[in-house]
């Protein structure tokens, strides 16, 4: 023994006064220990072995290694992992599967994604990309879809306002020629289609708001499936979480404008026949 080193040889060394025990395998146990000042370096023979473990009386524990910090619940399930070498934080579900991952460039969530502050949800980013069953949905607190953005268009369920200009729900917004192929003159009789449409009056169940005139989507689907959009949303397990129909106004508007043209053509023909009959009568 000297001023800098203490060398003790024994199968077990116990210091009872501080409840500190070190055995010959190098295992150290202690309780009610206070470490003040200086620097603590903990190492092991392998990076795969956590170098420091803190376990509570309830069974929850935190492990610290050279590559990560891991947190476990009292059932031994991994709940959170901080990857020091990857710059990421991962959180796990009850089956120890990652359901949320934070990295230097993104936040990924397996299920729902919410950022809430003072009762408001907001996302600030240069761009937002989402692909949920082919489109991105915005829902209200009652889980009703307010607006959906998809490959085939933008589908608002109420009148929306953009910079003071009211824009009525119009089904597909884009009608760019460059997005289409096999363009031909339509051969349908729009008047026949229009005459099949039944107009109804009804009240909405959710707020008892009455509509004096409107459509029933399922009835329109029987006339032309393009008149409606059937929204079926499923979770990752295949269970249906939402099932509703909505009317696509643009196809209806296209049918109505063609029906007007067809009627105008009939009017012009009748007008010409009347003028000819009047001319013949006078002659």
Coordinates of C-alpha atoms in Angstrom, one line a residue:
X1 CA 0.0 0.0 0.0
X2 CA 1.3 3.5 -0.8
X3 CA -0.1 7.0 -1.3
X4 CA -1.3 6.3 -4.9
X5 CA -2.3 2.6 -5.0
X6 CA -4.0 0.1 -2.8
X7 CA -3.4 -3.5 -3.6
X8 CA -5.4 -6.1 -1.7
X9 CA -5.5 -9.8 -2.5
X10 CA -8.4 -11.9 -1.4
X11 CA -11.3 -13.9 -2.7
X12 CA -13.7 -11.2 -1.6
X13 CA -13.2 -7.6 -0.4
X14 CA -15.9 -6.0 1.6
X15 CA -16.0 -2.4 2.9
X16 CA -18.9 -2.5 5.3
X17 CA -18.9 1.1 6.4
X18 CA -20.1 2.4 3.0
X19 CA -22.0 -0.8 2.1
X20 CA -19.6 -1.3 -0.7
X21 CA -18.6 -4.8 -1.9
X22 CA -16.1 -5.8 -4.6
X23 CA -15.6 -9.5 -5.3
X24 CA -12.7 -11.2 -7.1
X25 CA -14.7 -11.3 -10.4
X26 CA -14.7 -7.5 -10.4
X27 CA -18.5 -7.2 -9.6
X28 CA -19.3 -4.1 -7.5
X29 CA -22.4 -3.6 -5.5
X30 CA -23.3 -0.7 -3.3
X31 CA -26.2 1.2 -1.8
X32 CA -26.8 4.7 -0.8
X33 CA -23.7 5.8 -2.6
X34 CA -22.8 9.5 -3.3
X35 CA -20.2 10.3 -5.9
X36 CA -19.1 13.9 -5.9
X37 CA -16.8 15.6 -8.3
X38 CA -14.2 14.1 -10.7
X39 CA -14.9 11.9 -13.8
X40 CA -16.2 8.4 -13.9
X41 CA -15.2 6.0 -16.7
X42 CA -17.1 2.7 -17.0
X43 CA -16.0 0.2 -19.6
X44 CA -16.6 -3.5 -20.4
X45 CA -14.9 -6.0 -22.6
X46 CA -17.6 -5.8 -25.3
X47 CA -19.7 -3.0 -26.7
X48 CA -22.6 -5.4 -26.8
X49 CA -22.7 -5.5 -23.0
X50 CA -24.4 -2.4 -21.4
X51 CA -21.8 -0.7 -19.3
X52 CA -24.0 0.8 -16.7
X53 CA -27.5 -0.3 -15.4
X54 CA -29.8 1.5 -13.0
X55 CA -32.7 -0.6 -11.7
X56 CA -35.6 0.7 -9.6
X57 CA -37.4 -1.2 -6.9
X58 CA -40.4 -1.5 -9.3
X59 CA -38.3 -3.2 -11.9
X60 CA -37.9 -0.4 -14.4
X61 CA -34.3 0.1 -15.5
X62 CA -32.0 2.2 -17.6
X63 CA -29.0 0.9 -19.4
X64 CA -26.1 3.0 -20.7
X65 CA -23.6 1.7 -23.2
X66 CA -21.1 3.3 -25.5
X67 CA -23.6 3.3 -28.4
X68 CA -27.0 3.9 -26.8
X69 CA -29.2 4.6 -23.8
X70 CA -32.0 2.1 -23.3
X71 CA -35.0 2.3 -21.0
X72 CA -37.2 -0.7 -20.0
X73 CA -40.5 -0.9 -18.1
X74 CA -41.1 -3.1 -15.1
X75 CA -42.1 -6.0 -17.5
X76 CA -38.7 -5.9 -19.1
X77 CA -40.0 -4.5 -22.4
X78 CA -37.8 -2.0 -24.2
X79 CA -39.7 1.4 -24.3
X80 CA -37.1 4.0 -25.5
X81 CA -33.7 3.9 -27.0
X82 CA -31.4 6.9 -27.7
X83 CA -28.8 6.0 -30.4
X84 CA -25.8 8.1 -29.8
X85 CA -24.0 7.0 -32.9
X86 CA -27.1 7.4 -35.2
X87 CA -28.4 10.6 -33.6
X88 CA -31.8 9.1 -33.2
X89 CA -34.4 8.4 -30.5
X90 CA -36.7 5.4 -30.9
X91 CA -39.8 4.6 -28.8
X92 CA -41.4 1.2 -28.7
X93 CA -44.9 -0.4 -28.2
X94 CA -45.8 -3.2 -25.8
X95 CA -44.3 -5.7 -28.1
X96 CA -41.0 -3.8 -28.3
X97 CA -41.6 -2.8 -31.9
X98 CA -40.6 0.7 -33.0
X99 CA -43.7 2.9 -33.4
X100 CA -42.0 6.4 -33.3
X101 CA -38.6 7.3 -34.5
X102 CA -36.9 10.7 -34.3
X103 CA -33.8 11.3 -36.4
X104 CA -31.8 14.3 -37.5
X105 CA -33.9 14.6 -40.6
X106 CA -37.4 13.2 -39.9
X107 CA -40.0 12.0 -37.5
X108 CA -41.6 8.7 -38.4
X109 CA -44.7 7.2 -36.7
X110 CA -46.3 3.9 -37.3
X111 CA -49.8 5.0 -36.3
X112 CA -51.0 8.4 -35.4
X113 CA -48.9 11.6 -35.5
X114 CA -49.7 14.6 -33.4
X115 CA -47.6 17.6 -32.4
X116 CA -49.7 19.5 -29.8
X117 CA -49.0 22.8 -28.0
X118 CA -51.6 24.8 -26.1
X119 CA -54.4 22.7 -27.5
X120 CA -53.3 23.3 -31.1
X121 CA -51.7 20.9 -33.5
X122 CA -49.1 22.3 -36.0
X123 CA -46.4 21.1 -38.3
X124 CA -43.7 23.4 -39.4
X125 CA -41.6 22.2 -42.3
X126 CA -40.4 23.1 -45.8
X127 CA -42.5 20.2 -47.1
X128 CA -44.9 17.6 -45.8
X129 CA -45.2 14.2 -47.4
X130 CA -47.8 11.7 -46.4
X131 CA -49.1 8.5 -47.9
X132 CA -52.0 6.9 -46.1
X133 CA -53.9 4.4 -48.2
X134 CA -53.0 6.6 -51.2
X135 CA -54.0 10.0 -49.8
X136 CA -53.6 12.4 -46.9
X137 CA -56.6 13.1 -44.7
X138 CA -57.5 15.9 -42.3
X139 CA -60.1 14.9 -39.7
X140 CA -61.9 16.8 -36.9
X141 CA -62.2 15.9 -33.3
X142 CA -65.2 13.7 -34.1
X143 CA -63.0 11.7 -36.6
X144 CA -65.0 13.0 -39.6
X145 CA -63.0 13.7 -42.7
X146 CA -62.8 17.4 -43.5
X147 CA -60.5 17.3 -46.6
X148 CA -58.5 14.7 -48.4
X149 CA -55.6 15.1 -50.8
X150 CA -54.9 12.2 -53.1
X151 CA -53.5 11.1 -56.5
X152 CA -56.8 11.8 -58.1
X153 CA -57.7 15.1 -56.7
X154 CA -58.5 17.3 -53.6
X155 CA -61.7 16.4 -51.9
X156 CA -63.1 19.0 -49.4
X157 CA -66.3 18.0 -47.5
X158 CA -67.4 21.6 -46.9
X159 CA -67.0 25.0 -48.5
X160 CA -63.4 26.1 -48.1
X161 CA -61.9 29.5 -48.2
X162 CA -58.5 30.4 -49.8
X163 CA -57.4 34.0 -49.3
X164 CA -60.9 35.2 -49.0
X165 CA -62.2 33.4 -52.1
X166 CA -64.9 30.7 -51.4
X167 CA -64.2 27.5 -53.3
X168 CA -67.0 25.0 -53.3
X169 CA -66.3 21.3 -53.1
X170 CA -65.6 20.4 -56.7
X171 CA -64.4 16.9 -56.6
X172 CA -61.3 16.7 -58.8
X173 CA -59.6 20.0 -59.1
X174 CA -57.1 19.4 -61.9
X175 CA -58.3 19.0 -65.4
X176 CA -55.0 19.6 -67.2
X177 CA -54.9 18.0 -70.7
X178 CA -51.3 17.0 -70.1
X179 CA -52.5 14.6 -67.4
X180 CA -54.9 12.7 -69.7
X181 CA -54.8 10.3 -72.6
X182 CA -57.2 8.6 -75.0
X183 CA -59.2 11.9 -75.3
X184 CA -62.3 11.6 -77.4
X185 CA -65.7 13.2 -77.8
X186 CA -68.1 11.7 -75.3
X187 CA -70.9 9.5 -76.7
X188 CA -73.2 9.5 -73.7
X189 CA -76.7 11.0 -73.7
X190 CA -76.3 13.5 -70.9
X191 CA -80.0 14.2 -70.8
X192 CA -80.8 10.6 -70.2
X193 CA -78.3 10.6 -67.3
X194 CA -79.8 13.8 -65.8
X195 CA -83.3 12.4 -66.0
X196 CA -82.3 9.4 -64.0
X197 CA -81.0 11.5 -61.1
X198 CA -83.4 11.7 -58.2
X199 CA -83.5 14.8 -56.0
X200 CA -84.3 14.4 -52.3
X201 CA -84.8 16.5 -49.2
X202 CA -83.4 15.3 -45.9
X203 CA -81.8 16.2 -42.6
X204 CA -78.2 15.5 -41.5
X205 CA -78.1 13.2 -38.5
X206 CA -75.2 14.9 -36.8
X207 CA -76.7 18.4 -36.4
X208 CA -80.3 18.0 -37.8
X209 CA -79.5 20.5 -40.5
X210 CA -82.1 20.3 -43.2
X211 CA -81.4 20.2 -47.0
X212 CA -84.2 21.3 -49.3
X213 CA -82.7 19.5 -52.3
X214 CA -79.8 17.2 -52.6
X215 CA -78.5 13.8 -53.7
X216 CA -78.1 10.3 -52.2
X217 CA -74.7 9.1 -53.1
X218 CA -75.6 5.4 -53.3
X219 CA -78.4 6.2 -55.8
X220 CA -76.0 8.3 -58.0
X221 CA -73.5 5.3 -57.9
X222 CA -76.2 3.2 -59.7
X223 CA -76.4 5.7 -62.5
X224 CA -72.6 6.3 -62.8
X225 CA -69.9 5.2 -60.3
X226 CA -67.9 8.3 -61.3
X227 CA -70.5 10.4 -59.6
X228 CA -69.4 9.2 -56.1
X229 CA -66.3 8.4 -54.1
X230 CA -66.4 5.5 -51.7
X231 CA -64.0 6.1 -48.9
X232 CA -62.9 3.0 -47.0
X233 CA -60.1 3.5 -44.5
X234 CA -58.4 0.6 -42.9
X235 CA -55.8 0.4 -40.2
X236 CA -52.5 -1.6 -40.7
X237 CA -54.3 -4.7 -39.4
X238 CA -56.9 -4.5 -42.2
X239 CA -59.8 -3.4 -39.9
X240 CA -62.2 -0.8 -41.4
X241 CA -62.0 2.4 -39.4
X242 CA -64.1 4.6 -41.7
X243 CA -66.7 3.9 -44.5
X244 CA -68.6 6.6 -46.2
X245 CA -69.7 7.9 -49.6
X246 CA -69.3 11.4 -51.0
X247 CA -70.6 13.0 -54.1
X248 CA -68.1 14.1 -56.8
X249 CA -69.5 17.4 -58.1
X250 CA -67.2 17.8 -61.2
X251 CA -68.5 14.7 -63.0
X252 CA -72.1 15.8 -62.2
X253 CA -71.3 19.3 -63.5
X254 CA -69.8 17.9 -66.7
X255 CA -73.0 15.9 -67.3
X256 CA -75.2 18.9 -66.6
X257 CA -73.3 21.2 -69.0
X258 CA -73.5 18.5 -71.8
X259 CA -77.2 18.1 -71.1
X260 CA -77.6 21.9 -71.6
X261 CA -75.8 21.6 -74.9
X262 CA -78.0 18.7 -76.0
X263 CA -81.1 20.7 -75.0
X264 CA -79.9 23.7 -76.8
X265 CA -79.3 21.7 -80.0
X266 CA -82.9 20.4 -79.7
X267 CA -84.2 24.0 -79.2
X268 CA -82.3 25.2 -82.3
X269 CA -83.7 22.4 -84.4
X270 CA -87.2 23.1 -83.2
X271 CA -86.7 26.8 -83.8
X272 CA -85.6 26.1 -87.4
X273 CA -88.6 23.9 -88.0
X274 CA -91.0 26.5 -86.6
X275 CA -89.4 29.2 -88.8
X276 CA -89.7 26.9 -91.9
X277 CA -93.3 26.2 -91.1
X278 CA -94.1 29.9 -90.6
X279 CA -92.3 30.6 -93.9
X280 CA -94.3 27.9 -95.7
X281 CA -97.5 29.1 -94.2
X282 CA -96.9 32.7 -95.3
X283 CA -95.9 31.6 -98.8

